[in-house]
Amino acid sequence: MDVIRLLDIRDTPLSLDEVFSAVGDHTAGGTAIFVGTVRDHDHDRPVTRLSYSAHPSAEAELRRVAEKIAADFPVTALAAVHRTGDLALGDIAVIVAVACPHRGEAFTAARRLIDDLKGTVPIWKHQLFTDGTTEWVGACD
């Protein structure tokens, strides 16, 4: 069975329950989940809302990242979903989860999964600030 249980980039709300269910595995002693939400500021500038856009290659790049994590760590289950479209303050923008035999491995793998996703998957954030200005931020750091 493939350890990559759920990968998606979608324009509908993300579900923590869906991701947690996807990585459920009786061989895992630890599951680490990261949830990224829309905050009300960026670099001390108040944000009112934002929108995410993804390049057509984003899903393939997300799979490449997930496969690398699965190869580098003793992953028993992995999931990653990212939102596109308009998001409001507090909305969930991204969820990653990794299950491994031990908690330390799960924490480390999940951290690398979100860092690599943000660093290489071509998803861009368009922020709207309270003063009416906007800014594009590449999710690929």
XYZ file of N, CA, C and O in Angstrom:
564
model
N 0.844 -1.186 0.000
C 0.000 0.000 0.000
C 0.893 1.255 0.000
O 1.876 1.321 0.715
N 0.506 2.220 -0.808
C 1.243 3.472 -0.902
C 1.112 4.247 0.412
O 0.012 4.407 0.944
N 2.221 4.742 0.932
C 2.180 5.521 2.175
C 1.648 6.930 1.931
O 1.243 7.601 2.879
N 1.650 7.385 0.681
C 1.076 8.700 0.362
C -0.421 8.504 0.177
O -0.887 7.993 -0.838
N -1.159 8.885 1.187
C -2.588 8.575 1.243
C -3.480 9.679 0.684
O -4.581 9.411 0.233
N -3.013 10.928 0.758
C -3.843 12.045 0.293
C -2.935 13.192 -0.111
O -2.128 13.655 0.703
N -3.050 13.620 -1.355
C -2.362 14.810 -1.859
C -3.371 15.562 -2.705
O -4.004 14.967 -3.581
N -3.505 16.867 -2.453
C -4.460 17.620 -3.250
C -4.193 19.110 -3.124
O -3.700 19.586 -2.094
N -4.539 19.801 -4.176
C -4.583 21.257 -4.182
C -5.983 21.574 -4.657
O -6.375 21.195 -5.761
N -6.768 22.250 -3.800
C -8.188 22.427 -4.103
C -8.692 23.810 -3.730
O -8.129 24.455 -2.866
N -9.805 24.178 -4.345
C -10.395 25.483 -4.090
C -11.579 25.417 -3.132
O -12.366 26.357 -3.046
N -11.682 24.315 -2.417
C -12.742 24.149 -1.418
C -12.107 24.057 -0.030
O -10.919 23.734 0.090
N -12.881 24.335 1.024
C -12.322 24.292 2.387
C -11.653 22.957 2.706
O -12.108 21.894 2.274
N -10.564 23.049 3.463
C -9.803 21.869 3.861
C -10.352 21.319 5.166
O -10.838 22.066 6.018
N -10.230 20.009 5.325
C -10.767 19.330 6.502
C -9.655 18.637 7.289
O -8.997 17.720 6.772
N -9.487 19.056 8.526
C -8.529 18.402 9.417
C -8.930 16.944 9.646
O -8.071 16.058 9.665
N -10.223 16.685 9.788
C -10.694 15.308 9.976
C -10.340 14.424 8.788
O -9.925 13.281 8.958
N -10.487 14.955 7.566
C -10.157 14.180 6.371
C -8.674 13.805 6.361
O -8.315 12.657 6.089
N -7.825 14.771 6.676
C -6.382 14.528 6.656
C -5.989 13.548 7.766
O -5.232 12.605 7.532
N -6.521 13.757 8.956
C -6.203 12.858 10.065
C -6.661 11.430 9.762
O -5.925 10.467 10.005
N -7.844 11.287 9.183
C -8.339 9.955 8.809
C -7.448 9.312 7.753
O -7.210 8.106 7.785
N -6.954 10.116 6.824
C -6.124 9.584 5.742
C -4.828 8.979 6.253
O -4.322 8.020 5.664
N -4.262 9.525 7.323
C -2.974 9.030 7.813
C -3.111 8.040 8.968
O -2.102 7.580 9.504
N -4.330 7.688 9.326
C -4.531 6.698 10.390
C -3.867 5.379 10.024
O -4.074 4.855 8.931
N -3.035 4.871 10.917
C -2.281 3.656 10.625
C -1.914 2.983 11.942
O -1.301 3.604 12.806
N -2.256 1.705 12.072
C -1.999 0.981 13.325
C -0.522 0.705 13.566
O -0.142 0.342 14.678
N 0.321 0.881 12.559
C 1.748 0.657 12.763
C 2.463 1.928 13.219
O 3.641 1.873 13.547
N 1.748 3.039 13.230
C 2.361 4.318 13.607
C 2.218 4.565 15.105
O 1.135 4.430 15.659
N 3.309 4.945 15.719
C 3.279 5.325 17.126
C 3.148 6.827 17.308
O 2.877 7.310 18.400
N 3.332 7.583 16.209
C 3.226 9.033 16.285
C 2.721 9.611 14.983
O 3.104 9.176 13.902
N 1.832 10.566 15.112
C 1.318 11.302 13.960
C 1.489 12.775 14.249
O 1.031 13.267 15.275
N 2.162 13.482 13.339
C 2.355 14.920 13.478
C 1.553 15.629 12.387
O 1.614 15.232 11.219
N 0.818 16.652 12.799
C -0.029 17.410 11.874
C 0.322 18.881 11.996
O 0.460 19.410 13.108
N 0.463 19.539 10.847
C 0.634 20.982 10.824
C -0.538 21.580 10.063
O -0.893 21.109 8.980
N -1.134 22.626 10.658
C -2.244 23.336 10.034
C -1.837 24.793 9.886
O -1.534 25.460 10.884
N -1.806 25.280 8.660
C -1.493 26.674 8.392
C -2.775 27.450 8.147
O -3.604 27.033 7.335
N -2.949 28.556 8.857
C -4.162 29.356 8.741
C -3.834 30.783 8.304
O -2.706 31.251 8.437
N -4.856 31.464 7.810
C -4.699 32.860 7.387
C -4.668 33.734 8.634
O -5.606 33.730 9.426
N -3.580 34.471 8.799
C -3.449 35.350 9.958
C -3.812 36.782 9.568
O -3.892 37.102 8.382
N -3.970 37.632 10.550
C -4.429 39.000 10.313
C -3.307 40.002 10.063
O -3.558 41.206 10.022
N -2.086 39.511 9.872
C -0.960 40.414 9.625
C 0.162 39.678 8.893
O 0.217 38.452 8.903
N 1.009 40.461 8.263
C 2.219 39.924 7.667
C 3.278 41.016 7.753
O 3.078 42.116 7.224
N 4.371 40.735 8.449
C 5.456 41.709 8.650
C 4.897 43.024 9.203
O 5.158 44.103 8.667
N 4.091 42.926 10.255
C 3.524 44.086 10.948
C 2.558 44.901 10.099
O 2.237 46.038 10.449
N 2.087 44.360 8.986
C 1.069 45.026 8.170
C -0.230 44.254 8.310
O -0.258 43.034 8.123
N -1.336 44.941 8.636
C -2.616 44.243 8.809
C -3.171 43.710 7.482
O -3.253 44.437 6.494
N -3.538 42.444 7.477
C -4.080 41.750 6.311
C -5.585 41.599 6.487
O -6.057 41.239 7.570
N -6.351 41.837 5.413
C -7.798 41.645 5.485
C -8.232 40.313 4.889
O -9.183 39.696 5.346
N -7.528 39.884 3.832
C -7.823 38.586 3.213
C -6.686 38.255 2.266
O -5.820 39.078 2.014
N -6.741 37.047 1.711
C -5.737 36.670 0.724
C -6.308 35.641 -0.229
O -7.376 35.086 -0.006
N -5.563 35.409 -1.281
C -5.946 34.438 -2.288
C -4.709 33.649 -2.686
O -3.617 34.208 -2.781
N -4.882 32.360 -2.910
C -3.790 31.508 -3.373
C -4.050 31.075 -4.811
O -5.186 30.742 -5.167
N -2.990 31.043 -5.597
C -3.026 30.537 -6.966
C -1.951 29.479 -7.111
O -0.872 29.609 -6.534
N -2.243 28.460 -7.921
C -1.276 27.377 -8.124
C -0.973 27.218 -9.609
O -1.874 27.306 -10.453
N 0.278 26.966 -9.914
C 0.705 26.654 -11.276
C 0.166 25.263 -11.632
O 0.015 24.407 -10.740
N -0.106 24.999 -12.914
C -0.584 23.654 -13.290
C 0.336 22.511 -12.865
O -0.119 21.384 -12.687
N 1.621 22.777 -12.675
C 2.556 21.729 -12.259
C 2.585 21.521 -10.743
O 3.315 20.659 -10.254
N 1.799 22.275 -9.991
C 1.877 22.240 -8.528
C 1.578 20.855 -7.950
O 2.268 20.412 -7.028
N 0.580 20.169 -8.477
C 0.255 18.847 -7.925
C 1.387 17.848 -8.166
O 1.709 17.049 -7.285
N 1.997 17.911 -9.338
C 3.121 17.009 -9.626
C 4.302 17.320 -8.710
O 4.980 16.404 -8.223
N 4.546 18.588 -8.468
C 5.643 18.968 -7.575
C 5.334 18.563 -6.135
O 6.220 18.107 -5.405
N 4.084 18.686 -5.728
C 3.680 18.236 -4.393
C 3.920 16.742 -4.245
O 4.428 16.284 -3.219
N 3.613 15.977 -5.269
C 3.862 14.525 -5.226
C 5.352 14.238 -5.118
O 5.771 13.371 -4.358
N 6.171 14.972 -5.867
C 7.620 14.777 -5.797
C 8.133 15.039 -4.381
O 8.929 14.266 -3.843
N 7.641 16.103 -3.757
C 8.030 16.430 -2.381
C 7.603 15.308 -1.436
O 8.385 14.845 -0.598
N 6.380 14.845 -1.560
C 5.866 13.785 -0.686
C 6.664 12.494 -0.860
O 6.987 11.816 0.129
N 6.981 12.159 -2.098
C 7.764 10.944 -2.344
C 9.150 11.039 -1.712
O 9.664 10.047 -1.189
N 9.750 12.215 -1.749
C 11.072 12.408 -1.131
C 10.995 12.236 0.383
O 11.855 11.583 0.985
N 9.964 12.791 1.002
C 9.791 12.634 2.458
C 9.596 11.158 2.789
O 10.205 10.631 3.728
N 8.760 10.478 2.014
C 8.506 9.054 2.255
C 9.772 8.216 2.081
O 9.951 7.207 2.774
N 10.654 8.634 1.196
C 11.910 7.904 0.981
C 12.943 8.188 2.071
O 13.747 7.323 2.404
N 12.897 9.392 2.639
C 13.914 9.809 3.614
C 13.588 9.471 5.063
O 14.469 9.534 5.922
N 12.335 9.160 5.341
C 11.892 8.891 6.712
C 11.096 7.594 6.741
O 10.547 7.178 5.718
N 10.961 6.946 7.925
C 10.177 5.714 8.015
C 8.671 6.021 8.087
O 7.983 5.719 9.062
N 8.149 6.630 7.041
C 6.756 7.071 6.981
C 5.834 5.870 6.773
O 6.069 5.044 5.899
N 4.799 5.794 7.586
C 3.770 4.775 7.364
C 2.560 5.362 6.648
O 1.818 4.644 5.997
N 2.369 6.693 6.766
C 1.276 7.369 6.060
C 1.588 8.863 5.995
O 2.156 9.426 6.932
N 1.181 9.478 4.880
C 1.469 10.889 4.660
C 0.300 11.526 3.919
O -0.304 10.893 3.043
N 0.005 12.776 4.255
C -1.040 13.528 3.551
C -0.641 14.998 3.499
O -0.006 15.508 4.430
N -1.027 15.671 2.414
C -0.796 17.112 2.288
C -1.866 17.688 1.374
O -2.090 17.171 0.275
N -2.515 18.741 1.840
C -3.518 19.436 1.036
C -3.285 20.936 1.166
O -2.934 21.435 2.239
N -3.457 21.645 0.055
C -3.282 23.105 0.044
C -4.493 23.722 -0.635
O -5.008 23.200 -1.610
N -4.912 24.829 -0.119
C -6.087 25.537 -0.620
C -5.677 26.550 -1.673
O -4.612 27.143 -1.601
N -6.543 26.774 -2.652
C -6.408 27.870 -3.588
C -7.689 28.693 -3.539
O -8.683 28.277 -2.942
N -7.644 29.865 -4.157
C -8.808 30.745 -4.181
C -8.763 31.745 -3.044
O -7.739 31.919 -2.376
N -9.891 32.420 -2.837
C -10.001 33.458 -1.813
C -10.204 32.844 -0.436
O -11.066 31.972 -0.264
N -9.424 33.305 0.533
C -9.519 32.831 1.910
C -9.698 34.023 2.833
O -9.139 35.095 2.598
N -10.457 33.817 3.896
C -10.684 34.848 4.910
C -9.772 34.594 6.107
O -9.173 33.520 6.241
N -9.671 35.576 6.975
C -8.895 35.403 8.201
C -9.387 34.174 8.950
O -10.592 33.954 9.092
N -8.448 33.357 9.399
C -8.786 32.149 10.149
C -9.002 30.913 9.299
O -9.012 29.796 9.830
N -9.192 31.069 7.988
C -9.371 29.900 7.127
C -8.104 29.056 7.104
O -6.985 29.567 7.224
N -8.276 27.765 6.891
C -7.145 26.855 6.764
C -6.609 26.929 5.341
O -7.355 26.730 4.377
N -5.309 27.206 5.213
C -4.664 27.311 3.911
C -3.935 26.021 3.526
O -3.852 25.685 2.347
N -3.402 25.302 4.507
C -2.622 24.103 4.224
C -2.662 23.169 5.439
O -2.694 23.632 6.582
N -2.672 21.868 5.152
C -2.569 20.853 6.209
C -1.607 19.783 5.711
O -1.741 19.295 4.583
N -0.635 19.434 6.538
C 0.218 18.284 6.259
C 0.185 17.372 7.486
O 0.061 17.837 8.614
N 0.287 16.084 7.226
C 0.307 15.109 8.318
C 1.211 13.953 7.934
O 1.219 13.521 6.777
N 1.964 13.493 8.912
C 2.860 12.360 8.698
C 2.744 11.422 9.893
O 2.836 11.858 11.043
N 2.561 10.147 9.601
C 2.560 9.112 10.633
C 3.830 8.275 10.465
O 4.209 7.925 9.349
N 4.484 7.998 11.579
C 5.722 7.226 11.604
C 5.696 6.298 12.819
O 4.869 6.480 13.730
N 6.609 5.336 12.896
C 6.647 4.457 14.053
C 6.846 5.198 15.380
O 6.324 4.780 16.405
N 7.588 6.315 15.358
C 7.891 7.049 16.585
C 7.618 8.537 16.410
O 7.731 9.076 15.312
N 7.314 9.233 17.508
C 6.925 10.649 17.445
C 8.024 11.550 16.896
O 7.737 12.473 16.133
N 9.264 11.323 17.268
C 10.350 12.177 16.799
C 10.468 12.156 15.287
O 10.666 13.200 14.652
N 10.358 10.967 14.709
C 10.404 10.838 13.247
C 9.221 11.557 12.604
O 9.374 12.212 11.570
N 8.055 11.425 13.225
C 6.853 12.078 12.683
C 7.000 13.594 12.716
O 6.679 14.278 11.736
N 7.490 14.139 13.841
C 7.696 15.589 13.930
C 8.689 16.078 12.870
O 8.442 17.064 12.176
N 9.811 15.388 12.761
C 10.851 15.806 11.823
C 10.366 15.710 10.378
O 10.583 16.625 9.569
N 9.695 14.622 10.045
C 9.197 14.439 8.674
C 8.118 15.462 8.338
O 8.102 16.006 7.229
N 7.230 15.743 9.277
C 6.173 16.726 9.020
C 6.762 18.120 8.839
O 6.324 18.886 7.968
N 7.766 18.442 9.642
C 8.418 19.747 9.505
C 9.074 19.877 8.130
O 8.952 20.894 7.458
N 9.746 18.832 7.719
C 10.378 18.899 6.409
C 9.349 18.922 5.282
O 9.532 19.607 4.271
N 8.251 18.213 5.458
C 7.190 18.207 4.448
C 6.630 19.611 4.235
O 6.532 20.081 3.103
N 6.279 20.316 5.305
C 5.728 21.663 5.132
C 6.798 22.614 4.617
O 6.525 23.457 3.762
N 8.015 22.510 5.096
C 9.080 23.396 4.628
C 9.376 23.178 3.138
O 9.529 24.146 2.382
N 9.445 21.926 2.710
C 9.709 21.643 1.299
C 8.523 22.030 0.423
O 8.705 22.543 -0.687
N 7.316 21.802 0.910
C 6.125 22.230 0.175
C 6.179 23.742 -0.056
O 6.056 24.220 -1.191
N 6.383 24.499 1.010
C 6.428 25.962 0.899
C 7.621 26.431 0.085
O 7.566 27.473 -0.563
N 8.700 25.671 0.080
C 9.905 26.083 -0.612
C 9.963 25.727 -2.088
O 10.708 26.348 -2.835
N 9.181 24.731 -2.523
C 9.325 24.278 -3.904
C 8.032 24.157 -4.703
O 8.087 24.187 -5.931
N 6.904 23.988 -4.066
C 5.653 23.818 -4.817
C 5.181 25.191 -5.299
O 5.058 26.115 -4.496
N 4.933 25.351 -6.616
C 4.590 26.665 -7.160
C 3.153 27.107 -6.843
O 2.226 26.939 -7.636
N 3.015 27.657 -5.646
C 1.753 28.226 -5.164
C 2.076 29.634 -4.701
O 3.046 29.844 -3.974
N 1.260 30.596 -5.130
C 1.509 31.997 -4.796
C 0.362 32.572 -3.982
O -0.804 32.229 -4.185
N 0.720 33.459 -3.066
C -0.238 34.106 -2.170
C -0.366 35.575 -2.561
O 0.636 36.271 -2.707
N -1.600 36.039 -2.735
C -1.880 37.449 -3.015
C -2.590 38.013 -1.787
O -3.721 37.630 -1.493
N -1.913 38.903 -1.071
C -2.443 39.464 0.174
C -3.058 40.839 -0.068
O -2.496 41.643 -0.800
N -4.178 41.081 0.595
C -4.801 42.401 0.588
C -4.661 42.981 1.984
O -5.077 42.365 2.976
N -4.064 44.184 2.059
C -3.839 44.848 3.335
C -4.957 45.854 3.619
O -5.660 46.288 2.699
N -5.093 46.231 4.884
C -6.179 47.139 5.281
C -6.069 48.508 4.633
O -7.079 49.203 4.484
N -4.881 48.898 4.199
C -4.732 50.208 3.549
C -5.062 50.151 2.065
O -4.908 51.134 1.337
N -5.516 48.984 1.570
C -5.914 48.836 0.182
C -4.802 48.352 -0.733
O -5.054 48.021 -1.893
N -3.573 48.292 -0.252
C -2.475 47.803 -1.074
C -2.487 46.271 -1.079
O -3.097 45.625 -0.211
N -1.807 45.723 -2.077
C -1.721 44.263 -2.199
C -0.265 43.853 -2.413
O 0.576 44.680 -2.770
N -0.014 42.570 -2.212
C 1.333 42.053 -2.387
C 1.241 40.588 -2.803
O 0.468 39.814 -2.225
N 2.025 40.203 -3.815
C 2.165 38.811 -4.202
C 3.366 38.231 -3.470
O 4.421 38.846 -3.430
N 3.174 37.051 -2.905
C 4.255 36.371 -2.195
C 4.359 34.975 -2.788
O 3.373 34.242 -2.830
N 5.547 34.619 -3.245
C 5.744 33.276 -3.780
C 5.853 32.291 -2.650
O 6.651 32.477 -1.743
N 5.043 31.260 -2.699
C 5.143 30.217 -1.685
C 6.455 29.467 -1.839
O 6.914 28.832 -0.910
N 7.044 29.531 -3.024
C 8.373 28.952 -3.220
C 9.377 29.967 -2.691
O 9.665 30.951 -3.359
N 9.868 29.748 -1.486
C 10.757 30.708 -0.827
C 12.001 31.007 -1.611
O 12.665 30.244 -2.146
